[in-house]
Tab-separated table of C-alpha atoms in Angstrom:
chain	number	residue	atom	x	y	z
E	3	UNK	CA	-52.694	-32.066	9.089
E	4	UNK	CA	-49.855	-30.164	7.851
E	5	UNK	CA	-47.491	-31.976	5.924
E	6	UNK	CA	-43.766	-30.722	4.778
E	7	UNK	CA	-42.139	-32.940	2.112
E	8	UNK	CA	-38.559	-33.181	1.033
E	9	UNK	CA	-37.209	-34.746	-2.422
E	10	UNK	CA	-35.256	-35.891	-2.920
E	11	UNK	CA	-35.388	-38.624	0.039
E	12	UNK	CA	-32.088	-39.984	-0.561
E	13	UNK	CA	-29.419	-39.107	-3.456
E	14	UNK	CA	-25.874	-40.549	-4.501
E	15	UNK	CA	-23.742	-37.863	-6.101
E	16	UNK	CA	-19.908	-37.484	-7.274
E	17	UNK	CA	-17.434	-35.548	-5.515
E	18	UNK	CA	-17.259	-32.204	-6.729
E	19	UNK	CA	-20.703	-31.939	-8.305
E	20	UNK	CA	-23.746	-29.966	-6.517
E	21	UNK	CA	-26.921	-31.360	-5.227
E	22	UNK	CA	-30.211	-29.409	-4.673
E	23	UNK	CA	-32.858	-30.640	-2.124
E	24	UNK	CA	-36.289	-29.516	-1.930
E	25	UNK	CA	-38.320	-28.933	1.346
E	26	UNK	CA	-42.049	-28.113	0.418
E	27	UNK	CA	-45.009	-27.195	2.876
E	28	UNK	CA	-47.684	-28.915	1.249
E	29	UNK	CA	-50.883	-27.542	2.809
E	30	UNK	CA	-49.826	-24.215	4.460
E	31	UNK	CA	-47.359	-21.088	3.712
E	32	UNK	CA	-43.960	-20.610	5.628
E	33	UNK	CA	-42.240	-17.709	5.401
E	34	UNK	CA	-39.641	-19.099	8.147
E	35	UNK	CA	-37.886	-23.031	7.218
E	36	UNK	CA	-34.847	-24.511	8.481
E	37	UNK	CA	-32.123	-26.672	7.639
E	38	UNK	CA	-30.423	-29.489	9.891
E	39	UNK	CA	-28.030	-31.823	9.597
E	40	UNK	CA	-27.542	-35.069	11.266
E	41	UNK	CA	-24.871	-37.461	11.080
E	42	UNK	CA	-25.449	-41.249	12.291
E	43	UNK	CA	-26.272	-41.072	15.967
E	44	UNK	CA	-26.093	-38.064	16.750
E	45	UNK	CA	-28.899	-35.065	16.767
E	46	UNK	CA	-30.011	-32.785	14.680
E	47	UNK	CA	-27.781	-30.107	13.954
E	48	UNK	CA	-29.428	-26.737	13.185
E	49	UNK	CA	-27.600	-25.413	9.735
E	50	UNK	CA	-29.280	-22.098	8.452
E	51	UNK	CA	-32.792	-20.768	8.736
E	52	UNK	CA	-34.910	-19.938	5.409
E	53	UNK	CA	-36.165	-16.645	4.859
E	54	UNK	CA	-38.737	-16.315	2.096
E	55	UNK	CA	-37.699	-13.238	0.164
E	56	UNK	CA	-34.326	-12.525	1.803
E	57	UNK	CA	-30.955	-14.347	2.297
E	58	UNK	CA	-30.811	-17.041	4.467
E	59	UNK	CA	-29.290	-16.856	8.072
E	60	UNK	CA	-26.624	-19.394	8.901
E	61	UNK	CA	-25.541	-20.714	12.081
E	62	UNK	CA	-21.705	-20.189	13.178
E	63	UNK	CA	-19.695	-22.714	11.170
E	64	UNK	CA	-21.940	-23.378	8.265
E	65	UNK	CA	-20.322	-22.453	5.372
E	66	UNK	CA	-22.395	-19.792	3.155
E	67	UNK	CA	-20.823	-20.637	-0.116
E	68	UNK	CA	-21.256	-24.290	0.108
E	69	UNK	CA	-24.595	-24.724	1.432
E	70	UNK	CA	-26.990	-22.320	-0.685
E	71	UNK	CA	-30.314	-21.951	0.458
E	72	UNK	CA	-33.043	-20.245	-1.780
E	73	UNK	CA	-36.493	-19.823	-0.221
E	74	UNK	CA	-38.334	-17.568	-3.513
E	75	UNK	CA	-41.511	-18.841	-2.651
E	76	UNK	CA	-44.184	-19.733	0.264
E	77	UNK	CA	-43.828	-23.016	-0.145
E	78	UNK	CA	-40.350	-24.012	-0.833
E	79	UNK	CA	-36.824	-23.786	-0.024
E	80	UNK	CA	-34.073	-25.387	-1.645
E	81	UNK	CA	-30.915	-26.321	-0.030
E	82	UNK	CA	-27.809	-26.678	-2.753
E	83	UNK	CA	-24.423	-28.831	-1.329
E	84	UNK	CA	-21.913	-27.107	-3.940
E	85	UNK	CA	-18.760	-29.092	-4.753
E	86	UNK	CA	-19.817	-31.818	-2.753
E	87	UNK	CA	-17.342	-34.030	-0.588
E	88	UNK	CA	-17.954	-37.277	0.967
E	89	UNK	CA	-17.534	-35.682	4.378
E	90	UNK	CA	-20.842	-33.624	3.089
E	91	UNK	CA	-22.731	-37.329	3.579
E	92	UNK	CA	-25.456	-36.949	5.459
E	93	UNK	CA	-29.017	-36.971	6.741
E	94	UNK	CA	-30.411	-33.592	5.630
E	95	UNK	CA	-33.757	-32.378	7.440
E	96	UNK	CA	-35.913	-29.321	7.239
E	97	UNK	CA	-38.476	-27.957	9.075
E	98	UNK	CA	-41.448	-25.422	8.588
E	99	UNK	CA	-42.847	-23.131	10.815
E	100	UNK	CA	-46.857	-22.342	9.514
E	101	UNK	CA	-46.757	-18.468	9.273
E	102	UNK	CA	-50.764	-18.095	9.946
E	103	UNK	CA	-50.937	-19.860	13.346
E	104	UNK	CA	-49.963	-18.259	16.459
E	105	UNK	CA	-47.225	-19.996	18.510
E	106	UNK	CA	-44.761	-22.660	17.292
E	107	UNK	CA	-46.342	-24.843	14.957
E	108	UNK	CA	-43.349	-26.926	13.595
E	109	UNK	CA	-43.509	-29.257	11.355
E	110	UNK	CA	-40.637	-31.936	10.090
E	111	UNK	CA	-40.187	-33.162	6.823
E	112	UNK	CA	-38.775	-36.845	6.202
E	113	UNK	CA	-35.197	-36.134	5.279
E	114	UNK	CA	-33.002	-36.296	2.856
E	115	UNK	CA	-30.340	-38.912	3.047
E	116	UNK	CA	-26.769	-37.770	0.845
E	117	UNK	CA	-23.930	-40.016	-0.070
E	118	UNK	CA	-21.332	-38.414	-1.751
E	119	UNK	CA	-18.970	-40.930	-3.727
Y	26	UNK	CA	-23.532	-21.151	25.753
Y	27	UNK	CA	-27.224	-22.466	24.666
Y	28	UNK	CA	-26.982	-25.844	24.490
Y	29	UNK	CA	-29.556	-29.150	25.337
Y	30	UNK	CA	-28.307	-32.196	26.685
Y	31	UNK	CA	-29.017	-35.730	27.609
Y	32	UNK	CA	-28.172	-37.672	30.739
Y	33	UNK	CA	-28.221	-41.208	28.969
Y	34	UNK	CA	-27.557	-41.965	25.648
Y	35	UNK	CA	-29.576	-45.241	25.953
Y	36	UNK	CA	-32.452	-46.580	27.773
Y	37	UNK	CA	-33.590	-50.153	27.929
Y	38	UNK	CA	-36.746	-51.214	29.296
Y	39	UNK	CA	-39.238	-53.944	30.008
Y	40	UNK	CA	-42.449	-53.724	27.926
Y	41	UNK	CA	-45.325	-52.352	30.005
Y	42	UNK	CA	-42.947	-50.472	32.353
Y	43	UNK	CA	-42.821	-47.187	32.411
Y	44	UNK	CA	-40.046	-45.180	30.805
Y	45	UNK	CA	-38.433	-41.958	31.601
Y	46	UNK	CA	-36.183	-39.706	29.735
Y	47	UNK	CA	-34.332	-36.894	31.001
Y	48	UNK	CA	-32.946	-33.420	29.371
Y	49	UNK	CA	-30.528	-30.975	30.776
Y	50	UNK	CA	-30.946	-27.462	29.433
Y	51	UNK	CA	-28.343	-24.681	30.390
Y	52	UNK	CA	-30.508	-21.609	28.827
Y	53	UNK	CA	-32.731	-20.538	31.834
Y	54	UNK	CA	-34.215	-17.762	29.096
Y	55	UNK	CA	-35.987	-20.384	27.263
Y	56	UNK	CA	-39.179	-20.593	27.420
Y	57	UNK	CA	-40.742	-23.514	24.953
Y	58	UNK	CA	-39.135	-27.084	24.892
Y	59	UNK	CA	-40.693	-30.100	22.981
Y	60	UNK	CA	-40.038	-33.665	22.604
Y	61	UNK	CA	-39.712	-35.822	20.074
Y	62	UNK	CA	-39.584	-39.176	18.741
Y	63	UNK	CA	-37.019	-40.568	15.579
Y	64	UNK	CA	-37.774	-43.756	14.101
Y	65	UNK	CA	-34.560	-44.967	12.034
Y	66	UNK	CA	-34.071	-42.635	9.173
Y	67	UNK	CA	-37.035	-40.472	9.309
Y	68	UNK	CA	-37.702	-36.890	10.402
Y	69	UNK	CA	-38.645	-36.206	14.179
Y	70	UNK	CA	-42.105	-36.856	14.931
Y	71	UNK	CA	-43.539	-34.551	17.570
Y	72	UNK	CA	-44.525	-35.885	21.026
Y	73	UNK	CA	-45.835	-33.388	23.047
Y	74	UNK	CA	-43.960	-29.897	23.733
Y	75	UNK	CA	-44.656	-27.293	27.238
Y	76	UNK	CA	-43.695	-24.126	27.753
Y	77	UNK	CA	-41.576	-22.668	30.610
Y	78	UNK	CA	-44.894	-21.052	32.793
Y	79	UNK	CA	-45.880	-24.816	33.169
Y	80	UNK	CA	-44.184	-27.307	35.537
Y	81	UNK	CA	-46.610	-30.740	33.969
Y	82	UNK	CA	-48.120	-31.275	30.784
Y	83	UNK	CA	-50.216	-34.486	30.140
Y	84	UNK	CA	-50.910	-36.481	26.951
Y	85	UNK	CA	-51.958	-40.152	25.471
Y	86	UNK	CA	-49.552	-42.290	27.663
Y	87	UNK	CA	-46.947	-39.352	27.928
Y	88	UNK	CA	-46.211	-36.589	30.890
Y	89	UNK	CA	-43.765	-34.020	30.169
Y	90	UNK	CA	-42.414	-32.666	33.360
Y	91	UNK	CA	-40.231	-28.860	33.712
Y	92	UNK	CA	-38.055	-28.186	36.306
Y	93	UNK	CA	-37.307	-24.491	35.804
Y	94	UNK	CA	-35.123	-24.035	39.057
Y	95	UNK	CA	-32.589	-27.058	37.989
Y	96	UNK	CA	-33.294	-26.567	34.147
Y	97	UNK	CA	-34.288	-30.268	34.020
Y	98	UNK	CA	-36.619	-31.785	31.474
Y	99	UNK	CA	-37.825	-34.921	31.796
Y	100	UNK	CA	-40.543	-37.487	29.255
Y	101	UNK	CA	-42.633	-40.053	30.880
Y	102	UNK	CA	-44.011	-42.957	28.988
Y	103	UNK	CA	-46.427	-44.800	30.565
Y	104	UNK	CA	-46.365	-48.652	29.582
Y	105	UNK	CA	-44.271	-48.405	26.984
Y	106	UNK	CA	-44.597	-50.577	23.991
Y	107	UNK	CA	-42.244	-52.381	21.486
Y	108	UNK	CA	-43.290	-49.299	19.471
Y	109	UNK	CA	-41.901	-46.747	21.382
Y	110	UNK	CA	-38.397	-47.952	20.570
Y	111	UNK	CA	-36.572	-44.791	18.832
Y	112	UNK	CA	-34.510	-41.821	19.583
Y	113	UNK	CA	-35.677	-39.141	21.874
Y	114	UNK	CA	-35.113	-35.480	21.518
Y	115	UNK	CA	-35.581	-32.619	23.675
Y	116	UNK	CA	-34.861	-29.450	21.813
Y	117	UNK	CA	-35.636	-26.217	23.101
Y	118	UNK	CA	-36.272	-22.377	21.404
Y	119	UNK	CA	-33.089	-20.371	21.803
Y	120	UNK	CA	-33.570	-17.244	24.138
Y	121	UNK	CA	-34.824	-14.490	21.836
Y	122	UNK	CA	-36.516	-17.199	19.457
Y	123	UNK	CA	-40.010	-17.406	20.466
Y	124	UNK	CA	-42.545	-17.994	17.937
Y	125	UNK	CA	-39.941	-18.720	15.080
Y	126	UNK	CA	-39.521	-22.143	15.154
Y	127	UNK	CA	-35.978	-22.062	15.421
Y	128	UNK	CA	-34.847	-25.283	17.494
Y	129	UNK	CA	-31.938	-26.544	19.361
Y	130	UNK	CA	-31.510	-30.352	20.001
Y	131	UNK	CA	-30.163	-32.358	22.696
Y	132	UNK	CA	-27.840	-35.047	22.207
Y	133	UNK	CA	-30.674	-37.923	22.191
Y	134	UNK	CA	-32.010	-41.233	23.914
Y	135	UNK	CA	-31.816	-44.815	22.602
Y	136	UNK	CA	-35.148	-46.034	23.905
Y	137	UNK	CA	-34.777	-49.796	23.365
Y	138	UNK	CA	-37.897	-52.074	24.991
Y	139	UNK	CA	-37.704	-55.391	25.402
Y	140	UNK	CA	-40.839	-57.788	24.714
């Protein structure tokens, strides 16, 4: 079946540095991908909609300049956390909608743990 | 505003019993709902979905019920097994976002299955 892969699965970075997380659709095309953030014992919070070939659409309260999203191909979206701080430590999850299927066929990645020290 | 919430944060059941997890949603215009299971440290796993033109849908050991009158969604798990222990989320497609893949998640219910 369709798979969405995230890389890295976990990453530790120093405060003030930037870190990039990749989201790939492995066997399908996704013109639209989504990035969520999940703090421990909380729900998934939608951060932004990643649109292939155009700018991402951010949810209210999400800083565009801090969470850079690039969706340069039909199978890859990247989320870059710039100038990371400890409060950015979280579980980041992406999802992708299979473009060539009707309806709402959505696949989730396995998530990426970010720890900022 | 648009929000999806859950009534109970934790549900503890005996192995073999049936489980019912509830969800309330606020947007009456939402037309697509999904239940997800999330195990610790992993991404959400699709369980079952339902569109607003239906009030019930059955899968293997799971049933989703939708009551649009009171904006309530429930997930029933038959013969609950230890492997069902996880956090369960309901999610809805926000108004105007049908078939886009965009989802709004509820707070989640932790299901604990006692052997």
